[in-house]
């Protein structure tokens, strides 16, 4: 059976160049980057090189890039690390975030709330764009940190990060600004100066690099304390022997994004995604596109089908060889309705019934045609099974 992968927002296959770059560090150049001998020094220069590649992409200094074992860890380090550093001077620091963050941010903010921080979750409009007026109103004397996702993992909505940065500036005291750019890196400008952020998170396995590697940009001068203690790796901020092959893979993958070919891939991805957005409502009645039609990642489509459970749809499509998702892969094993879709104002049944289709650079027109052929009868069959009546 032909297998079609349309879940690139969950993870991406590794780019052959990244794999090739990594391989020596899994084999003959296996040294520990902390060792003084030649094996160690080779590993250290490979990490340094990858750090320069990430810094070039972000438009920052290499010393402002810290490698972690995941974006989840980078988000934790950004939020917990800054609050820990500021706690000495601020007994009840206030954190502002959006209500459509990835769990790696929202759960960390909730944890900090339990530890005594004050928190505000700013709402979004029905397209998933954060309310800037609500954000402005939420700022208080004790607001020290704001974290807003650059592009949402479920509905692909892009947030006005640079505008938010402007709002946070010139308040008479510093409010640190973090963005989770995990889903944005492949498609959007992530220059940290232009965005105006102090901290930015990215993940290797969403950009055709290996799993188990993330990076955090921390602007020079940002107060931040480590969460993990040990040998003082990553200039004391993240102890633990570096994942040299993984970091090299991330470095190669991020370089590849700057390859002019990526622009061409992204145009093709957008055309194919647009075909899905145009065709699905024509082929299937009672379907709704979730998120913004305009402020949206080019590889994302997210629909709610009346009378159909998202999980049932994912399983039925999987049986036909098509891999899609109900939303965030990291949490889609829970049967809770998506907090992102609920935040858009969708009723609980619709927030359960969503389907995320996310394309990538290996997606072909033939695959999309097949998907568009398979989907309508699958939805019709599930509606029949569930006893869904059009006008009920
Ligand atoms: N943030 C966003 C927006 C994501 O989509 C994901 C993964 O789905 C993460 C964070 C977590 O990334 P990682 O798998 O590297 O921990």
XYZ file of C-alpha atoms and ligand atoms in Angstrom:
408
model
C 0.000 0.000 0.000
C 1.235 3.507 -0.863
C 2.118 5.326 2.352
C 1.449 9.046 2.480
C 2.916 11.123 5.289
C 1.028 14.358 5.951
C 2.117 14.940 9.544
C 5.223 17.097 9.125
C 4.200 19.305 12.069
C 4.637 16.254 14.335
C 8.060 15.416 12.993
C 10.031 15.405 9.772
C 12.186 12.742 8.130
C 15.882 13.496 8.331
C 17.460 15.369 5.446
C 20.124 13.187 3.744
C 22.706 15.988 4.133
C 22.039 16.179 7.894
C 22.381 12.403 8.188
C 25.645 12.455 6.237
C 27.014 15.276 8.395
C 26.108 13.387 11.588
C 27.416 9.952 10.661
C 31.153 10.488 11.403
C 30.217 11.653 14.940
C 28.384 8.375 15.546
C 31.353 6.386 14.287
C 35.015 7.341 14.133
C 34.695 10.871 15.561
C 32.774 9.755 18.638
C 34.730 11.855 21.163
C 33.331 13.644 24.198
C 33.475 17.405 23.524
C 34.833 17.980 27.053
C 37.904 15.785 26.490
C 41.233 17.514 25.968
C 42.588 15.001 23.444
C 42.110 15.126 19.700
C 38.862 13.067 19.744
C 37.328 15.581 22.128
C 38.597 18.615 20.266
C 37.099 17.337 17.009
C 33.720 16.973 18.713
C 34.022 20.444 20.240
C 34.776 22.095 16.905
C 31.786 20.302 15.356
C 29.529 21.747 18.079
C 31.066 25.195 17.599
C 30.403 24.994 13.879
C 26.762 24.006 14.445
C 26.399 26.876 16.914
C 27.628 29.301 14.249
C 25.074 27.881 11.778
C 22.203 28.360 14.244
C 23.453 31.862 15.110
C 23.694 32.797 11.400
C 20.119 31.702 10.908
C 18.865 33.666 13.921
C 21.080 36.695 13.284
C 22.691 36.510 16.726
C 26.077 35.781 18.283
C 27.093 32.106 18.603
C 27.539 32.656 22.383
C 23.822 33.440 22.561
C 22.869 29.911 21.384
C 22.484 27.057 23.889
C 21.842 23.456 22.861
C 19.308 21.346 24.764
C 17.814 17.861 24.378
C 14.499 19.141 22.997
C 12.429 22.240 22.407
C 10.397 21.207 25.438
C 13.545 21.528 27.517
C 14.465 24.832 25.838
C 10.999 26.244 26.666
C 11.354 25.078 30.272
C 14.806 26.613 30.521
C 13.615 29.901 29.023
C 10.633 30.317 31.341
C 11.792 28.675 34.541
C 15.366 29.905 34.119
C 14.390 33.563 33.730
C 11.848 33.467 36.562
C 14.389 31.771 38.827
C 16.943 34.484 38.072
C 14.422 37.269 38.678
C 12.820 35.739 41.781
C 15.504 37.235 44.009
C 14.311 40.766 43.314
C 10.666 40.010 42.585
C 8.671 37.935 45.086
C 5.615 37.513 42.841
C 6.727 37.806 39.213
C 3.955 38.090 36.647
C 4.090 36.044 33.416
C 1.885 36.685 30.402
C 1.300 34.028 27.762
C -1.371 33.158 25.188
C -4.030 30.515 25.615
C -2.905 28.667 22.477
C 0.631 27.788 23.503
C 2.130 24.351 23.054
C 1.969 22.355 26.292
C 5.743 22.749 26.671
C 5.018 26.413 27.464
C 1.531 26.328 28.985
C 2.335 23.523 31.438
C 5.572 25.266 32.436
C 3.672 28.487 33.100
C 1.127 26.538 35.185
C 3.994 24.961 37.122
C 5.457 28.414 37.798
C 2.013 29.551 38.945
C 2.009 26.731 41.514
C 5.435 27.952 42.624
C 4.000 31.409 43.342
C 4.170 33.322 40.063
C 1.191 35.332 38.899
C 0.036 34.379 35.406
C -2.245 35.719 32.687
C -3.354 33.682 29.671
C -4.352 36.164 26.961
C -7.174 35.096 24.677
C -7.176 34.858 20.887
C -9.800 35.811 18.300
C -11.743 33.209 16.331
C -8.852 32.880 13.861
C -6.372 32.244 16.639
C -4.617 35.638 16.637
C -3.681 36.982 20.054
C -5.584 40.034 21.275
C -3.010 42.835 21.443
C -5.364 45.099 23.396
C -5.857 42.382 26.017
C -2.109 41.826 26.124
C -1.486 45.561 26.674
C -4.084 45.646 29.456
C -2.562 42.593 31.109
C 0.813 44.280 31.672
C 1.335 45.150 35.339
C 4.027 46.576 37.601
C 5.329 43.066 38.302
C 5.197 41.721 34.695
C 8.647 40.366 33.948
C 8.146 37.796 31.208
C 5.932 37.310 28.158
C 5.897 34.126 26.081
C 3.947 33.883 22.832
C 4.162 31.087 20.278
C 5.363 32.309 16.839
C 3.264 29.848 14.785
C 0.777 27.453 16.312
C 1.395 23.721 15.943
C -2.276 22.774 15.490
C -3.792 25.513 13.338
C -0.641 27.147 11.941
C -1.716 30.649 12.982
C 1.160 33.151 12.903
C 1.351 35.667 15.751
C 2.530 39.285 15.348
C 5.725 38.757 17.347
C 7.475 41.990 16.276
C 4.366 44.026 17.201
C 4.214 42.383 20.610
C 7.908 43.182 21.131
C 7.150 46.862 20.413
C 4.352 46.856 23.000
C 6.735 45.460 25.606
C 9.465 48.009 24.920
C 9.965 51.324 26.700
C 7.915 50.505 29.760
C 10.452 52.017 32.107
C 11.652 48.540 33.071
C 12.587 45.431 31.168
C 9.941 42.849 30.279
C 11.660 39.791 28.805
C 10.059 38.311 25.702
C 10.237 34.649 24.666
C 8.823 32.981 21.590
C 8.436 29.294 20.812
C 9.429 29.304 17.130
C 9.450 25.514 16.689
C 6.860 25.437 13.887
C 7.970 28.725 12.332
C 11.619 27.965 11.564
C 11.022 26.245 8.203
C 8.835 29.015 6.848
C 9.228 32.375 8.599
C 11.923 34.954 9.211
C 13.428 34.106 12.583
C 15.912 36.961 12.801
C 15.846 37.735 16.519
C 16.659 41.434 16.032
C 13.743 41.895 13.651
C 11.435 39.926 15.931
C 12.623 41.848 18.980
C 12.743 38.782 21.234
C 15.088 38.046 24.139
C 14.631 34.284 24.013
C 13.655 31.940 21.177
C 13.162 28.168 21.095
C 13.656 25.830 18.164
C 13.611 22.073 17.604
C 15.772 19.987 15.272
C 13.256 17.262 14.400
C 10.746 19.720 12.927
C 13.302 20.977 10.409
C 14.583 17.687 8.934
C 17.200 17.229 11.638
C 17.411 14.390 14.204
C 15.131 14.007 17.231
C 16.324 14.826 20.727
C 17.963 18.188 20.023
C 16.695 21.697 20.630
C 18.233 25.127 20.945
C 17.513 28.227 22.949
C 18.581 31.709 21.926
C 19.231 33.868 24.976
C 20.023 37.513 24.251
C 23.231 38.666 25.912
C 22.451 40.194 29.307
C 19.188 38.272 29.861
C 19.072 36.986 33.457
C 18.703 33.208 33.377
C 19.672 30.387 35.707
C 20.235 26.703 34.922
C 17.690 24.019 35.729
C 20.159 21.144 35.347
C 23.414 21.039 37.311
C 26.534 19.022 36.692
C 29.648 19.501 34.629
C 28.821 23.053 33.563
C 28.340 22.338 29.859
C 26.846 24.998 27.567
C 28.615 27.728 29.540
C 27.041 26.520 32.755
C 23.435 26.836 31.585
C 22.769 23.228 30.598
C 24.964 20.541 32.076
C 25.165 17.128 30.429
C 27.468 15.694 27.779
C 26.519 17.238 24.458
C 24.712 15.151 21.846
C 27.407 15.805 19.245
C 25.848 13.952 16.262
C 22.443 15.456 17.055
C 23.816 18.993 17.310
C 25.751 18.526 14.057
C 22.510 17.304 12.422
C 20.648 20.378 13.667
C 23.434 22.623 12.352
C 23.232 21.013 8.924
C 19.409 21.122 8.850
C 19.275 24.813 9.741
C 21.869 25.628 7.075
C 19.686 23.823 4.547
C 16.771 26.168 5.333
C 18.922 29.010 3.995
C 19.498 27.068 0.753
C 17.547 28.813 -2.083
C 15.928 25.425 -2.777
C 13.921 25.790 0.445
C 12.058 28.799 -1.003
C 11.088 26.677 -4.021
C 9.966 23.795 -1.766
C 7.906 26.237 0.300
C 6.125 27.653 -2.762
C 5.199 24.109 -3.841
C 4.069 23.237 -0.311
C 1.814 26.308 -0.201
C 0.270 25.508 -3.584
C -0.514 21.945 -2.502
C -1.866 23.093 0.858
C -4.044 25.702 -0.911
C -5.451 22.932 -3.082
C -6.487 21.052 0.061
C -8.069 24.154 1.612
C -9.983 24.844 -1.610
C -11.027 21.301 -2.437
C -11.995 19.775 0.923
C -15.044 22.037 1.470
C -16.099 21.394 -2.141
C -15.841 17.639 -1.756
C -17.280 17.302 1.742
C -20.310 19.076 3.194
C -20.278 20.591 6.685
C -16.616 21.126 7.100
C -14.889 24.138 8.626
C -11.322 25.395 8.251
C -9.894 26.194 11.686
C -7.495 29.108 12.094
C -6.708 32.040 9.855
C -6.978 31.879 6.076
C -4.165 34.415 5.737
C -1.923 34.517 8.825
C -1.125 30.847 8.522
C 1.905 28.626 7.989
C 2.038 27.503 4.338
C 2.110 23.800 5.229
C -0.874 23.642 7.595
C -4.553 22.824 7.069
C -6.883 22.066 9.976
C -10.529 21.137 9.549
C -13.480 20.238 11.745
C -15.941 17.778 10.201
C -19.389 17.883 11.717
C -20.411 14.550 13.222
C -16.950 12.963 12.983
C -14.471 12.241 15.788
C -10.944 13.367 14.903
C -9.378 10.198 16.329
C -11.692 7.958 14.297
C -10.722 9.870 11.172
C -7.001 9.535 11.892
C -7.370 5.761 12.416
C -9.514 5.295 9.292
C -7.067 7.287 7.144
C -4.152 5.360 8.616
C -5.812 2.155 7.445
C -5.715 3.643 3.943
C -2.001 4.435 4.319
C -2.402 8.149 5.065
C -0.755 9.595 8.190
C -2.393 12.753 9.560
C -3.123 13.989 13.061
C -5.872 15.362 15.248
C -3.718 18.204 16.477
C -0.596 18.196 18.536
C 1.164 14.815 18.294
C 2.663 15.335 21.719
C -0.729 15.395 23.401
C -2.997 13.681 20.921
C -2.828 10.440 22.879
C -5.073 12.111 25.425
C -8.723 12.227 24.473
C -9.209 15.764 25.733
C -10.585 18.327 23.300
C -7.887 20.579 21.895
C -7.304 23.628 24.134
C -6.324 25.550 20.994
C -9.631 24.883 19.236
C -11.602 25.578 22.421
C -9.761 28.929 22.648
C -11.024 29.779 19.132
C -14.534 29.358 20.512
C -15.313 25.993 18.941
C -17.857 23.896 20.818
C -16.436 20.798 22.559
C -17.732 18.352 19.840
C -16.013 20.318 17.076
C -12.804 20.691 19.073
C -12.807 16.856 19.228
C -13.492 16.465 15.531
C -10.529 18.256 14.028
C -7.999 16.964 11.571
C -4.550 18.484 11.052
C -2.895 17.958 7.691
C 0.689 19.214 7.593
C 2.823 19.067 4.470
C 6.576 19.065 3.986
C 9.270 19.219 1.365
C 8.798 15.619 0.248
C 5.007 15.962 -0.260
C 3.970 15.451 -3.887
C 0.958 16.528 -5.941
C 0.124 12.861 -6.498
C -0.073 12.307 -2.736
C -2.429 15.249 -2.297
C -4.656 14.010 -5.130
C -4.814 10.602 -3.454
C -5.623 12.192 -0.087
C -8.435 14.226 -1.689
C -9.817 11.050 -3.235
C -9.662 8.966 -0.054
C -10.961 11.541 2.446
C -14.594 12.102 1.268
C -15.726 8.425 1.406
C -13.958 7.967 4.766
C -15.806 10.958 6.257
C -19.091 9.753 4.732
C -18.611 6.247 6.197
C -17.783 7.583 9.672
C -20.805 9.857 9.561
C -22.956 6.897 8.637
C -21.529 4.802 11.504
C -22.054 7.593 14.030
C -25.662 8.019 12.859
C -24.929 11.653 11.979
C -27.915 13.382 10.446
C -27.333 16.504 8.351
C -29.997 18.597 9.980
C -29.958 17.085 13.435
N 6.711 23.709 20.693
C 5.977 23.481 19.592
C 5.236 24.607 18.970
C 5.896 22.197 19.057
O 5.149 21.965 17.973
C 6.598 21.150 19.699
C 6.460 19.760 19.217
O 5.400 19.352 18.760
C 7.383 21.453 20.821
C 7.407 22.744 21.290
C 8.180 20.398 21.529
O 9.302 20.077 20.743
P 10.229 18.834 21.144
O 9.586 17.642 20.517
O 11.573 19.141 20.508
O 10.284 18.775 22.603
